[in-house]
Amino acid sequence: MLHIVDHVNRDLYRAQIEQHFRIRHDIYVKTRGWKALERSDGREIDEFDTIEAVYLLAIEDDGRVIGGSRLVPTVYPHLLSEVFPHLASVAGVQRGPDIVEWTRYFVVPERRGGGGASDLGGIVAAGVYEYCLNEGYRTMTAIFETYWLTRLLEYGWRIQPLGLPELIDGNWTIAAAIAIDRDGLDAVRDVWSIHGPVLQYHDRHVPFARQIAGNLAKVAGGAGAA
Ligand code: COA
């Protein structure tokens, strides 16, 4: 199962969040060579690892993190809006309460396929999609190497490029919007032979759409009282 780590329960996962920052440093800086993310403390953290970021983490029984992803609501500053808006030069940066950005999709090297994609990679991708659907998101935006366009299309997802590919750090990279709907969830589960939910919810979870609605109601209530 994938654990949902959000602003409500992050205190319970402090050790795993730390571990995952170090894994990200190993993967993205040391292996992939994304030098802009290098930090002397060996943790890969950027300005989008805020309290609003949600992490989906695959955690073994002994507490070891083996895979994960990050989701940032696009109503807040995010990678596409702040760093790579030029990748959305055709359709524009997609933002709104029903749009979320997906970044930092990883599986630790020792749990990858080794001659084909791993089941765990499929579980993390399916979990990301399941999360988005459950939260009321209608679109997920992402920045990825063009290689991933074919793979994500094979998951059965509807994907719309937002701009033209650009060469970034030696890799052709594109921004795209991925439609979130029930068909997309069924399709990715079919591809990976996943027969049900892969997410583990915590008791205090409040879906993002309800949080936003609650905040709007508070604002409206406040305005009325003034
Ligand atoms: N470009 C070209 N080929 C790639 C690739 C890329 N960016 N990413 C993976 N592949 C290939 C692998 O070389 C492997 O080929 P093989 O079957 O011939 O050995 C195949 O795709 C399966 O890759 P694998 O990594 O084993 O798949 P997985 O489903 O287990 O894991 C990831 C997928 C993305 C989770 C994992 O590759 C990973 O953690 N990568 C590092 C982080 C990353 O780049 N994330 C994506 C951008 S955020």
Coordinates of C-alpha atoms and ligand atoms in Angstrom, one line a residue:
M1 CA 0.0 0.0 0.0
L2 CA 1.0 3.6 -0.5
H3 CA 0.9 5.9 2.4
I4 CA -0.6 9.4 2.0
V5 CA 1.6 11.9 3.8
D6 CA 0.0 15.3 3.9
H7 CA 0.1 18.4 6.2
V8 CA -2.2 16.7 8.7
N9 CA -0.2 13.5 9.4
R10 CA 3.3 14.6 8.4
D11 CA 4.5 14.5 12.1
L12 CA 3.9 10.7 12.0
Y13 CA 6.2 10.2 9.0
R14 CA 9.0 12.5 9.9
A15 CA 11.7 9.7 9.5
Q16 CA 10.3 8.5 6.2
I17 CA 10.0 12.0 4.8
E18 CA 13.7 12.6 5.7
Q19 CA 14.7 9.2 4.2
H20 CA 12.8 10.1 1.0
F21 CA 14.6 13.5 0.6
R22 CA 17.9 11.5 0.8
I23 CA 16.7 8.9 -1.7
R24 CA 15.7 11.8 -4.0
H25 CA 19.2 13.2 -3.7
D26 CA 20.8 9.9 -4.6
I27 CA 18.5 9.4 -7.6
Y28 CA 18.1 12.8 -9.1
V29 CA 21.4 14.4 -8.2
K30 CA 23.9 11.6 -8.0
T31 CA 22.5 9.2 -10.6
R32 CA 20.5 11.4 -12.9
G33 CA 22.9 14.3 -12.6
W34 CA 20.4 17.1 -12.0
K35 CA 23.1 19.3 -10.5
A36 CA 20.8 22.3 -9.9
L37 CA 19.2 20.2 -7.1
E38 CA 22.5 19.4 -5.4
R39 CA 22.7 20.2 -1.6
S40 CA 25.6 19.7 0.8
D41 CA 23.3 18.0 3.3
G42 CA 22.5 15.2 0.9
R43 CA 18.8 16.0 0.8
E44 CA 17.0 16.9 -2.4
I45 CA 14.5 19.5 -1.3
D46 CA 13.2 22.4 -3.4
E47 CA 10.9 25.3 -2.9
F48 CA 7.9 23.2 -3.7
D49 CA 8.4 20.9 -0.7
T50 CA 6.1 23.0 1.3
I51 CA 3.4 22.1 3.8
E52 CA 0.9 22.0 0.9
A53 CA 2.9 19.2 -0.9
V54 CA 1.5 15.7 -0.5
Y55 CA 3.7 12.6 -0.7
L56 CA 2.6 9.2 -1.6
L57 CA 5.2 6.8 -0.2
A58 CA 5.7 3.1 -0.6
I59 CA 7.1 1.9 2.8
E60 CA 8.2 -1.5 3.8
D61 CA 7.2 -3.1 7.1
D62 CA 10.6 -2.2 8.6
G63 CA 10.0 1.5 7.7
R64 CA 12.2 1.6 4.6
V65 CA 11.0 3.9 1.8
I66 CA 11.1 2.1 -1.6
G67 CA 9.1 4.4 -3.9
G68 CA 7.0 7.5 -4.1
S69 CA 5.8 10.7 -5.7
R70 CA 5.0 14.3 -4.9
L71 CA 1.8 16.1 -5.6
V72 CA 1.4 19.9 -5.4
P73 CA -2.0 21.7 -5.9
T74 CA -1.6 24.1 -8.8
V75 CA -3.3 26.9 -6.8
Y76 CA 0.1 27.2 -5.1
P77 CA 3.5 27.9 -6.8
H78 CA 4.7 24.7 -8.5
L79 CA 7.5 23.5 -10.8
L80 CA 5.7 24.3 -14.0
S81 CA 4.4 27.7 -13.0
E82 CA 7.7 29.0 -11.4
V83 CA 10.6 27.2 -13.2
F84 CA 9.4 25.8 -16.5
P85 CA 6.4 28.0 -17.7
H86 CA 8.1 28.1 -21.2
L87 CA 7.3 24.3 -21.5
A88 CA 3.6 25.3 -21.6
S89 CA 4.0 27.9 -24.4
V90 CA 1.2 26.5 -26.5
A91 CA -1.7 25.7 -24.0
G92 CA -0.5 27.7 -21.1
V93 CA 0.2 26.7 -17.5
Q94 CA -2.9 24.9 -16.3
R95 CA -3.9 26.1 -12.8
G96 CA -7.0 25.7 -10.6
P97 CA -8.5 23.9 -7.6
D98 CA -9.1 20.8 -9.7
I99 CA -5.6 20.6 -11.1
V100 CA -2.6 19.1 -9.4
E101 CA 1.1 18.8 -10.4
W102 CA 2.8 15.4 -10.3
T103 CA 6.6 15.3 -9.7
R104 CA 9.4 13.1 -8.2
Y105 CA 8.1 9.8 -9.3
F106 CA 10.7 7.2 -8.2
V107 CA 11.4 3.6 -7.2
V108 CA 14.7 2.9 -5.4
P109 CA 17.1 1.2 -7.9
E110 CA 17.1 -2.2 -6.1
R111 CA 13.3 -2.5 -6.5
R112 CA 13.2 -1.6 -10.2
G113 CA 12.3 -4.0 -13.0
G114 CA 15.7 -5.1 -14.2
G115 CA 14.5 -6.0 -17.7
G116 CA 11.1 -4.3 -17.9
A117 CA 9.1 -2.0 -15.6
S118 CA 8.6 -3.1 -12.0
D119 CA 5.2 -3.8 -10.4
L120 CA 6.1 -1.2 -7.8
G121 CA 6.5 1.5 -10.4
G122 CA 3.0 0.5 -11.6
I123 CA 1.6 0.6 -8.1
V124 CA 3.0 4.1 -7.5
A125 CA 1.6 5.4 -10.8
A126 CA -1.8 3.8 -10.2
G127 CA -1.7 5.2 -6.6
V128 CA -1.0 8.7 -7.9
Y129 CA -3.9 8.5 -10.3
E130 CA -6.2 6.9 -7.6
Y131 CA -5.3 9.8 -5.2
C132 CA -6.1 12.4 -7.9
L133 CA -9.5 10.9 -8.7
N134 CA -10.4 10.5 -5.0
E135 CA -9.4 14.1 -4.2
G136 CA -11.7 15.5 -6.9
Y137 CA -8.9 16.5 -9.3
R138 CA -9.8 16.5 -13.0
T139 CA -6.3 17.1 -14.4
M140 CA -2.8 16.3 -13.4
T141 CA 0.1 18.2 -15.0
A142 CA 3.6 16.9 -15.2
I143 CA 7.0 17.6 -16.8
F144 CA 8.8 14.5 -18.1
E145 CA 11.2 13.3 -20.7
T146 CA 9.5 12.6 -24.1
Y147 CA 10.4 8.9 -23.4
W148 CA 7.7 8.9 -20.8
L149 CA 5.0 10.2 -23.2
T150 CA 4.8 6.7 -24.8
R151 CA 4.9 4.9 -21.5
L152 CA 2.2 7.0 -19.9
L153 CA 0.0 6.6 -23.0
E154 CA 0.5 2.9 -22.6
Y155 CA -1.1 3.2 -19.1
G156 CA -4.3 4.2 -21.1
W157 CA -4.2 7.8 -20.0
R158 CA -5.5 10.8 -22.0
I159 CA -2.5 13.2 -22.3
Q160 CA -2.4 16.6 -23.9
P161 CA 1.0 18.2 -24.4
L162 CA 1.1 21.9 -23.2
G163 CA 4.0 23.0 -25.4
L164 CA 6.8 21.9 -27.5
P165 CA 9.6 19.6 -26.2
E166 CA 12.8 21.3 -25.1
L167 CA 16.3 20.0 -24.4
I168 CA 16.8 20.3 -20.7
D169 CA 20.0 18.8 -19.1
G170 CA 20.5 16.9 -22.3
N171 CA 17.0 15.3 -22.3
W172 CA 14.1 16.2 -24.5
T173 CA 11.5 17.3 -22.0
I174 CA 7.8 18.1 -22.3
A175 CA 5.0 19.4 -20.1
A176 CA 1.6 17.8 -20.4
A177 CA -1.8 17.6 -18.8
I178 CA -3.2 14.2 -17.9
A179 CA -7.0 13.8 -17.7
I180 CA -8.2 12.2 -14.5
D181 CA -11.4 10.1 -14.7
R182 CA -12.7 6.7 -13.8
D183 CA -11.7 5.2 -17.2
G184 CA -8.1 6.3 -16.7
L185 CA -8.0 4.6 -13.3
D186 CA -9.5 1.4 -14.7
A187 CA -7.0 1.5 -17.6
V188 CA -3.8 1.9 -15.4
R189 CA -5.1 -0.9 -13.0
D190 CA -5.7 -3.2 -16.0
V191 CA -2.1 -2.6 -17.3
W192 CA -0.6 -3.5 -14.0
S193 CA -3.1 -6.2 -12.9
I194 CA -4.1 -4.1 -9.9
H195 CA -7.5 -5.2 -8.6
G196 CA -8.4 -2.4 -6.1
P197 CA -7.2 0.6 -4.2
V198 CA -3.5 0.9 -3.4
L199 CA -3.7 3.9 -1.1
Q200 CA -3.7 3.8 2.7
Y201 CA -5.8 6.7 4.1
H202 CA -5.4 8.1 7.5
D203 CA -8.3 8.9 9.8
R204 CA -7.9 12.7 9.7
H205 CA -7.7 12.9 5.9
V206 CA -9.8 15.7 4.3
P207 CA -10.0 15.7 0.5
F208 CA -8.4 18.8 -1.1
A209 CA -11.7 19.8 -2.8
R210 CA -13.4 19.9 0.6
Q211 CA -10.6 21.9 2.1
I212 CA -10.8 24.5 -0.6
A213 CA -14.6 24.6 -0.3
G214 CA -14.2 25.0 3.5
N215 CA -11.8 27.8 3.0
L216 CA -14.0 29.6 0.5
A217 CA -17.0 29.2 2.9
K218 CA -14.9 30.8 5.7
V219 CA -13.9 33.7 3.4
A220 CA -17.5 34.2 2.4
G221 CA -18.7 34.0 6.0
G222 CA -16.0 36.5 7.1
A223 CA -17.0 38.9 4.3
G224 CA -20.6 38.6 5.3
A225 CA -19.9 39.4 8.9
A226 CA -17.8 42.4 8.1
Ligands
COA1 N1 14.7 7.1 -20.5 C1 14.9 5.9 -21.2 N2 14.6 4.7 -20.7 C2 14.1 4.7 -19.4 C3 13.9 5.9 -18.7 C4 14.2 7.1 -19.3 N3 14.0 8.3 -18.6 N4 13.4 5.5 -17.5 C5 13.3 4.2 -17.5 N5 13.7 3.7 -18.6 C6 13.8 2.3 -19.1 C7 14.8 1.5 -18.2 O1 16.1 1.7 -18.6 C8 14.3 0.1 -18.3 O2 14.7 -0.5 -19.5 P1 15.0 -2.1 -19.6 O3 13.6 -2.7 -19.4 O4 15.5 -2.2 -20.9 O5 16.0 -2.4 -18.5 C9 12.8 0.3 -18.5 O6 12.6 1.7 -18.9 C10 12.0 0.1 -17.2 O7 12.6 1.0 -16.3 P2 12.5 0.8 -14.7 O8 13.3 1.9 -14.1 O9 13.0 -0.6 -14.4 O10 11.0 0.9 -14.5 P3 10.1 1.0 -13.2 O11 8.7 1.1 -13.6 O12 10.5 0.0 -12.2 O13 10.5 2.5 -12.5 C11 10.8 4.8 -12.4 C12 10.2 3.7 -13.2 C13 10.6 6.1 -13.1 C14 10.0 4.9 -11.1 C15 12.3 4.5 -12.1 O14 13.0 4.4 -13.4 C16 13.0 5.7 -11.4 O15 12.8 5.8 -10.2 N6 13.8 6.5 -12.1 C17 14.5 7.6 -11.5 C18 13.6 8.8 -11.2 C19 13.0 9.3 -12.4 O16 13.7 9.5 -13.4 N7 11.7 9.6 -12.4 C20 10.9 10.1 -13.5 C21 11.0 11.6 -13.6 S1 10.4 12.4 -12.1

